[in-house]
Coordinates of C-alpha atoms in Angstrom, one line a residue:
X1 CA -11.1 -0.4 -6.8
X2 CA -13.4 0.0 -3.8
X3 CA -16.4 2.0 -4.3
X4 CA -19.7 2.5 -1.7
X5 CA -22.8 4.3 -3.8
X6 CA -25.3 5.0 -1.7
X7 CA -26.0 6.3 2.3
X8 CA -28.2 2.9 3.0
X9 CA -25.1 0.6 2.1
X10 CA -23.9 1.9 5.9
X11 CA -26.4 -1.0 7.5
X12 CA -24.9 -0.4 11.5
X13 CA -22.3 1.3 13.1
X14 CA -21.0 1.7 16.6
X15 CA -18.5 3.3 18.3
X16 CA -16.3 2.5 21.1
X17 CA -13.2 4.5 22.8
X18 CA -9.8 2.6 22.6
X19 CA -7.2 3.8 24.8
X20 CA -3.6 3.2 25.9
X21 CA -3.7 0.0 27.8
X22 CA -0.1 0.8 28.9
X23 CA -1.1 4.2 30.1
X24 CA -4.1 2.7 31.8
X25 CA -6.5 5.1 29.5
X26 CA -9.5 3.0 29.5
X27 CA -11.8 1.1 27.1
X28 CA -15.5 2.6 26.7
X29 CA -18.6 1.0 24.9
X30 CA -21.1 2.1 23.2
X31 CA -24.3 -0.3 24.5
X32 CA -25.7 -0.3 21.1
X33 CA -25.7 0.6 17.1
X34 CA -25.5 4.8 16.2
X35 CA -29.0 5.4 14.9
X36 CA -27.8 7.7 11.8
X37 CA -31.1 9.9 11.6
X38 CA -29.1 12.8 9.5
X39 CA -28.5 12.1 5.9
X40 CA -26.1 14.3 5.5
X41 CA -23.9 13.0 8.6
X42 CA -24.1 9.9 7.3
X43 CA -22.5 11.0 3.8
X44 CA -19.7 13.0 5.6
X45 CA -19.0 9.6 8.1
X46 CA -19.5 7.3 4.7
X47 CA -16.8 9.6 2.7
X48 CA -14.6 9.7 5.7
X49 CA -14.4 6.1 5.8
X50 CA -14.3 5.3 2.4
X51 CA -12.3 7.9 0.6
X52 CA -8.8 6.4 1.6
X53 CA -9.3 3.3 -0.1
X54 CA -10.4 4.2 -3.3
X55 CA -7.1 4.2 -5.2
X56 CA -6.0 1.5 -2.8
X57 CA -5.5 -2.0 -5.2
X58 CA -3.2 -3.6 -3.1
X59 CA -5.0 -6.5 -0.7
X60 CA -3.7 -8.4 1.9
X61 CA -5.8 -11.6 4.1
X62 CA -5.8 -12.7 7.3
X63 CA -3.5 -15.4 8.4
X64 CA -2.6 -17.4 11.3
X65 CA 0.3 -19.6 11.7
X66 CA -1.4 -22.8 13.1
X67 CA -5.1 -22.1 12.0
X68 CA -6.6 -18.7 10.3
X69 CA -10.1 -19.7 12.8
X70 CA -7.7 -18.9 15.6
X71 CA -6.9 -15.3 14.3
X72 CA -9.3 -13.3 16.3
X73 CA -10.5 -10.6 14.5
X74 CA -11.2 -13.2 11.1
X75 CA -13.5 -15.2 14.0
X76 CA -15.6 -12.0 14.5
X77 CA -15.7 -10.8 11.1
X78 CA -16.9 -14.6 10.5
X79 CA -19.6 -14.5 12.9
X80 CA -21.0 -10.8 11.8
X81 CA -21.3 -12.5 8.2
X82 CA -22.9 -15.2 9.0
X83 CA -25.5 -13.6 11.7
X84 CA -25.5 -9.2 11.2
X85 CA -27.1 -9.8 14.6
X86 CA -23.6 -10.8 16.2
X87 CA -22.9 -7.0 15.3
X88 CA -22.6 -4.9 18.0
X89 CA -21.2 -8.1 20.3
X90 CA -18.6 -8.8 18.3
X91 CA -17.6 -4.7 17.6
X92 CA -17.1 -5.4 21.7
X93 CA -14.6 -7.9 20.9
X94 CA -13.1 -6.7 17.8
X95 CA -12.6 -3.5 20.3
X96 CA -11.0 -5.6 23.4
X97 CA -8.3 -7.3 21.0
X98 CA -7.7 -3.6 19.9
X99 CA -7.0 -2.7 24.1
X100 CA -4.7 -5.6 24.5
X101 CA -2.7 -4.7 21.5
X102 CA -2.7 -1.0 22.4
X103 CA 0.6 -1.6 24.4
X104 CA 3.3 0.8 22.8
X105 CA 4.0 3.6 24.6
X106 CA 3.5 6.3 21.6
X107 CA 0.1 4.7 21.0
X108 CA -2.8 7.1 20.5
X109 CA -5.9 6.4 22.1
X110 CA -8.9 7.3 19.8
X111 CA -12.4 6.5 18.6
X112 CA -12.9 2.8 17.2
X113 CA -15.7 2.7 14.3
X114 CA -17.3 -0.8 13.3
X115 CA -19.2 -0.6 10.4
X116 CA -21.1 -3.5 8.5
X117 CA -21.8 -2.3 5.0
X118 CA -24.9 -4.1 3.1
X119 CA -23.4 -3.7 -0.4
X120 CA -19.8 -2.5 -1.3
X121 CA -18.4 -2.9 -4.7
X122 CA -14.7 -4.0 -5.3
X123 CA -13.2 -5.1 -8.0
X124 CA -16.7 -4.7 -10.0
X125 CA -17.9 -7.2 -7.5
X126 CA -21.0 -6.4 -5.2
X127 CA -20.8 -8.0 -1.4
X128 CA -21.0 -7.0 2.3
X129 CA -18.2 -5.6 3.9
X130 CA -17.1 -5.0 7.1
X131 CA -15.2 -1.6 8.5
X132 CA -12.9 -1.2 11.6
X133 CA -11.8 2.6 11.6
X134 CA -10.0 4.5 14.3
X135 CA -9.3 8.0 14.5
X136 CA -6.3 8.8 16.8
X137 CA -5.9 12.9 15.9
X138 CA -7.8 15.5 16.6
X139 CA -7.4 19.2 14.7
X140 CA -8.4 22.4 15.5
X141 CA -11.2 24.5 14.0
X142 CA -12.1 28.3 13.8
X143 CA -15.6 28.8 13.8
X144 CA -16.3 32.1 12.2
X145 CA -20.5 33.0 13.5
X146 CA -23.0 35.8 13.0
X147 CA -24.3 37.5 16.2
X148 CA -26.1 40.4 16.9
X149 CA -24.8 41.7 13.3
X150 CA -21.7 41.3 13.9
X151 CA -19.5 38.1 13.0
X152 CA -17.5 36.5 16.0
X153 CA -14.7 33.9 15.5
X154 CA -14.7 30.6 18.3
X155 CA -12.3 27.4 18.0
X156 CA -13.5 23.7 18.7
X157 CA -11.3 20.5 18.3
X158 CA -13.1 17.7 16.0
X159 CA -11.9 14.8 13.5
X160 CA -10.5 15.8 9.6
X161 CA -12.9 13.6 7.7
X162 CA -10.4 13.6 5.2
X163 CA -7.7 12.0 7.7
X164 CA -8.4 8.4 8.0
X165 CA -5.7 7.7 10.7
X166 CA -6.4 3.8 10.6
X167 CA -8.7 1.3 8.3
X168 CA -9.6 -1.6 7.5
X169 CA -11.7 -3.0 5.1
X170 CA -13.0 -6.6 5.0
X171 CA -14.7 -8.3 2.6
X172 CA -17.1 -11.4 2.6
X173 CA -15.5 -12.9 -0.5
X174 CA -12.7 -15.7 0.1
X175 CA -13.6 -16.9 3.2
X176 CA -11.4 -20.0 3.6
X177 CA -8.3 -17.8 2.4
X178 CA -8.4 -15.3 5.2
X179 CA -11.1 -12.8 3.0
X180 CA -10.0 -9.9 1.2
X181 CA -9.0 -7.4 3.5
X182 CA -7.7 -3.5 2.3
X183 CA -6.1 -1.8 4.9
X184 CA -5.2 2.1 5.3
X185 CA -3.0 3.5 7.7
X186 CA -1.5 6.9 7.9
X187 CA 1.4 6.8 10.0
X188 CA 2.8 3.3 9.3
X189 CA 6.2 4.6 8.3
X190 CA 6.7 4.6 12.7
X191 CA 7.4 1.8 14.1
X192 CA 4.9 1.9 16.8
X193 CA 2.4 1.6 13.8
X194 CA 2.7 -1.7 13.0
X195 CA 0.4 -2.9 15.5
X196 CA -2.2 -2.3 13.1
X197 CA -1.4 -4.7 10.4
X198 CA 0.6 -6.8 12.2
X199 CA -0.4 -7.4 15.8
X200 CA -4.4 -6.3 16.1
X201 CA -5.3 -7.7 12.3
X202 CA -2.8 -10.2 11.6
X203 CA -2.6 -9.8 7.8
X204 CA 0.1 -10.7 5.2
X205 CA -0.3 -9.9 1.4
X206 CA -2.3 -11.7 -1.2
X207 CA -0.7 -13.3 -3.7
X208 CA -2.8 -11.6 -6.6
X209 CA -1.4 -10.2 -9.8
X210 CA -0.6 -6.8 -7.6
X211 CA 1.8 -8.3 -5.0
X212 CA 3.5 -10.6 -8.1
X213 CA 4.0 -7.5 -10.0
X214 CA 5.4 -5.7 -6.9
X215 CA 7.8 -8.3 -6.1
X216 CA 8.6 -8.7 -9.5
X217 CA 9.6 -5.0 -10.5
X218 CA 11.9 -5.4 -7.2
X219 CA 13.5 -8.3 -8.5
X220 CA 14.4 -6.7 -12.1
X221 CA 15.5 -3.2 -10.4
X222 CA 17.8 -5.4 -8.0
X223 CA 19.3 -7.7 -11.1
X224 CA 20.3 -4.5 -12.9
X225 CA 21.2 -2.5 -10.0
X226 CA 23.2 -5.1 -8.1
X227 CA 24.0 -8.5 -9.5
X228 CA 24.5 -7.6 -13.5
X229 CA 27.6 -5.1 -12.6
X230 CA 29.1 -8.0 -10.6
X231 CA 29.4 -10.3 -13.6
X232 CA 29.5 -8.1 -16.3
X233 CA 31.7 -4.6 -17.4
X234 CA 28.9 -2.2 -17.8
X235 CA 28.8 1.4 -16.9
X236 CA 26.0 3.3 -15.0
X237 CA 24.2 4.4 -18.8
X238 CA 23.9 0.7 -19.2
X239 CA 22.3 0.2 -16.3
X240 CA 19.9 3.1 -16.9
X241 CA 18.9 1.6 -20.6
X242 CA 18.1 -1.7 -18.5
X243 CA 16.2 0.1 -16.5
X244 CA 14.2 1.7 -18.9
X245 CA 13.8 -0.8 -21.2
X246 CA 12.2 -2.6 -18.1
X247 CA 10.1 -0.2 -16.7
X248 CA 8.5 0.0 -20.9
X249 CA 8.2 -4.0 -20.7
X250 CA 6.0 -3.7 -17.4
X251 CA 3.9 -0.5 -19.1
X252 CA 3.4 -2.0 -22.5
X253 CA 3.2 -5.3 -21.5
X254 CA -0.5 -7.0 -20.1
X255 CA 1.1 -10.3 -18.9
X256 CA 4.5 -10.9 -17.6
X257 CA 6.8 -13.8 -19.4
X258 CA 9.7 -14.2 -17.5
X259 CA 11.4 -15.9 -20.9
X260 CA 10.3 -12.9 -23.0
X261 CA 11.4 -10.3 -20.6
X262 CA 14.6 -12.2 -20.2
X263 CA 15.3 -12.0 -24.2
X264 CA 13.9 -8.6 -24.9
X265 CA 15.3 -6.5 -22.1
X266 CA 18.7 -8.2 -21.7
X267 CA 19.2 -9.5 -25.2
X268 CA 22.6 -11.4 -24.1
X269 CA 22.8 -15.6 -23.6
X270 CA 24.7 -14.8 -20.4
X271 CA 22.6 -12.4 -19.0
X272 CA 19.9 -13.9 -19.5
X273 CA 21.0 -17.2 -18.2
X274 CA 22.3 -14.7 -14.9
X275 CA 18.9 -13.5 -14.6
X276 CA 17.3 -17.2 -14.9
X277 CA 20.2 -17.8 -11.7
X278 CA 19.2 -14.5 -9.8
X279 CA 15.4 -15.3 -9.7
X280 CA 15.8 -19.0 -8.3
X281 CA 18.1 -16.7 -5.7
X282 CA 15.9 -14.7 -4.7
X283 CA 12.9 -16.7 -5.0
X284 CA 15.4 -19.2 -2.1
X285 CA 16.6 -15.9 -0.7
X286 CA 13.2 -14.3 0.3
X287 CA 10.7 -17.2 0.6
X288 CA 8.6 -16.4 -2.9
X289 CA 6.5 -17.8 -5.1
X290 CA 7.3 -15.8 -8.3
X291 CA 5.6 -17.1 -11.0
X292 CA 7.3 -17.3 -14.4
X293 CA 4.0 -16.1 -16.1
X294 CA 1.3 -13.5 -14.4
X295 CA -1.2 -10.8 -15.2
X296 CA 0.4 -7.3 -14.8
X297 CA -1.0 -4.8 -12.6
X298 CA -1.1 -1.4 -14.0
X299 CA -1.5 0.1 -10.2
X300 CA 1.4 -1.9 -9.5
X301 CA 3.5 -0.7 -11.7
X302 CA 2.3 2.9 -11.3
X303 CA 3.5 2.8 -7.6
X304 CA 6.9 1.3 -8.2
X305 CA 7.8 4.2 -11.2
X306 CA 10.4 5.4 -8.9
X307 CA 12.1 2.2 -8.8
X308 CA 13.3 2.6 -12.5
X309 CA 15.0 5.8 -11.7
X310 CA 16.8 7.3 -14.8
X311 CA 19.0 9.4 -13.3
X312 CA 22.8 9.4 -14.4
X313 CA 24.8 11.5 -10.5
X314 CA 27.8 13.1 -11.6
X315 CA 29.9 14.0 -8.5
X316 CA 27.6 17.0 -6.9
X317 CA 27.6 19.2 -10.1
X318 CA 24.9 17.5 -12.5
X319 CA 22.0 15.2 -12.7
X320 CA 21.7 13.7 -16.4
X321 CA 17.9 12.3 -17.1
X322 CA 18.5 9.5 -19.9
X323 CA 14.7 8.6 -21.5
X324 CA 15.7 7.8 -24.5
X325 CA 18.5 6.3 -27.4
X326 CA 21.5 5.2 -25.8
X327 CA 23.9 5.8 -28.6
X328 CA 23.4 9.5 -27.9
X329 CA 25.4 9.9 -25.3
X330 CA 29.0 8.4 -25.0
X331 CA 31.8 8.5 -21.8
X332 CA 35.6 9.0 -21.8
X333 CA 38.6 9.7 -19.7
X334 CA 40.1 13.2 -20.2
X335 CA 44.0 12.5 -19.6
X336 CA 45.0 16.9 -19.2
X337 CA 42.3 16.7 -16.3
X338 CA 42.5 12.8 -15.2
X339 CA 38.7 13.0 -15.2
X340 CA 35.6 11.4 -16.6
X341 CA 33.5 12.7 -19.1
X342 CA 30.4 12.3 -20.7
X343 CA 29.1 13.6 -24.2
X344 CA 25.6 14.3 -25.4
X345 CA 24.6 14.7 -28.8
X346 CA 21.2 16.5 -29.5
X347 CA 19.4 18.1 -32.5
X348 CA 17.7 21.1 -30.8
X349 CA 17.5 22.6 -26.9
X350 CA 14.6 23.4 -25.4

């Protein structure tokens, strides 16, 4: 968890106006640091840049195929930490490598805010942080005025403070591992988006108890999904008590034992010896390390709920939720209809 206290953490900031380099829209500079002389602008830009990441527990670092010291935006980061007067030069390079990755056509042009925080707390850890934030939308606002006793109403255009479009968060911890970076970014569902993460910032995840979880999670829900009704007769309830059974291991459970999950959500000598064969698979398959033991996140597993979904589709007519004991609910074939059934035994209806 990310957390900034207090207005005098905000040590600089300056701003600078990325545009479209495809479009020609052209790249501005502030000549020095914002002088923040209002307290209470300086709350509103603190919460604005801040807020977004607060539930965020999921961290990523900076990478570089043939050296991290050649990924440009870790090199200025690098030099603001190790001299705050390399600040506002290196905001003017951070801001460049922004320009020449600003290429895609649906690319907003927008206001680029470096920030070098004195004291930022993560993870119950106090250290300097640096903040790269860029607002791309604008909204409209009524502005509803006294005047000559009588109120008036006027529009303006202006930033959401509580829209973060783009952020990134990096932290002087980790240096030799490509830092501890949190990123935030609001439309990276469109694929012009991921020049954020991928192109400008050049970060991949950390492998920390989060991402194992994550990639963990994925490979039970895949097992049961996929692979166990390829070897094995079982019906969609069965499935569904897997899945359960594995989204209580992950919730109950403070470490992961890939043994002990094996044994006490699948039970049977040949699934579990399937499962053992599935995760050297996918571990080939998809280039992981997946530990056999590891510390599991409770923020991971809150986000991939929906993975374990307990929902039993009957043709378009109902949707059965099954939480619970699986002998209370048994299928058959009705031969007068040539149809499926299923029946549900319960003690009261609410």
């Amino acid at each position: 968890m990310i957390h900034v206290s207090d207005i005098k953490d905000l040590e600089r900031l300056t701003i600078h106006k990325v545009g479209n380099a495809t479009n020609e829209d052209p790249l501005v500079f502030s000549q020095q640091p914002l002088e923040l002389k209002d307290e209470t602008i300086g709350a509103l830009l603190l919460s604005y840049f801040i807020q977004p990441f607060t539930n965020n527990a999921e961290y990523f670092r900076f990478y570089h195929e043939a050296d991290i010291h050649l990924n440009e935006v870790y090199k200025y980061c690098s030099l603001i930490f190790e001299n705050p007067e390399n600040f506002q030069e290196q905001s003017v390079n951070i801001a460049k490598h922004l320009y020449k990755h600003s290429t895609h056509p649906k690319i907003k042009g927008g206001e680029l805010y470096i920030v070098h925080f004195s004291k930022c707390q993560v993870d119950g850890e106090e250290v300097e942080a640096i903040g790269i934030f860029k607002s791309e939308n604008r909204d409209t606002y009524l502005k509803v005025f006294l005047s000559n006793d009588n109120y008036e109403v006027n529009y303006d255009d202006g930033i959401n403070i509580n829209k973060l479009d783009k952020g990134c968060l990096v932290f002087n911890v980790e240096q030799e591992g490509g830092y501890k970076v949190s990123i935030v970014d609001s439309i990276s569902k469109q694929n012009e988006a991921v020049y954020w993460k991928d192109a400008f910032l050049q970060v991949q995840r950390r492998e920390d108890s989060y991402h194992q979880t994550e990639t963990m999670v994925s490979l039970c829900q895949q097992f049961i999904q996929k692979k166990l009704p390829e070897e094995f007769e079982m019906n969609r309830v069965d499935q569904i008590e897997l899945l359960n059974k594995s989204a209580a291991y992950f919730k109950e459970k403070e470490q992961f034992q890939a043994d002990e999950f094996a044994e006490e959500v699948l039970g049977h000598p040949d699934a579990v010896d399937a499962f053992r064969n599935y995760r050297d698979h996918f571990r080939d398959e998809y280039r992981l390390d997946v530990p056999d033991e590891f510390d599991i996140s409770t923020h991971a597993v809150k986000k991939q709920q929906r993975v374990f979904k307990s929902i039993l589709k009957l043709d378009k007519n109902f949707h059965v939720y099954i939480h619970g004991n699986r002998e209370m609910i048994e299928r058959g074939y009705d031969e007068e209809r040539s149809m499926n059934y299923y029946k549900l035994y319960f003690e009261e209806e609410k």
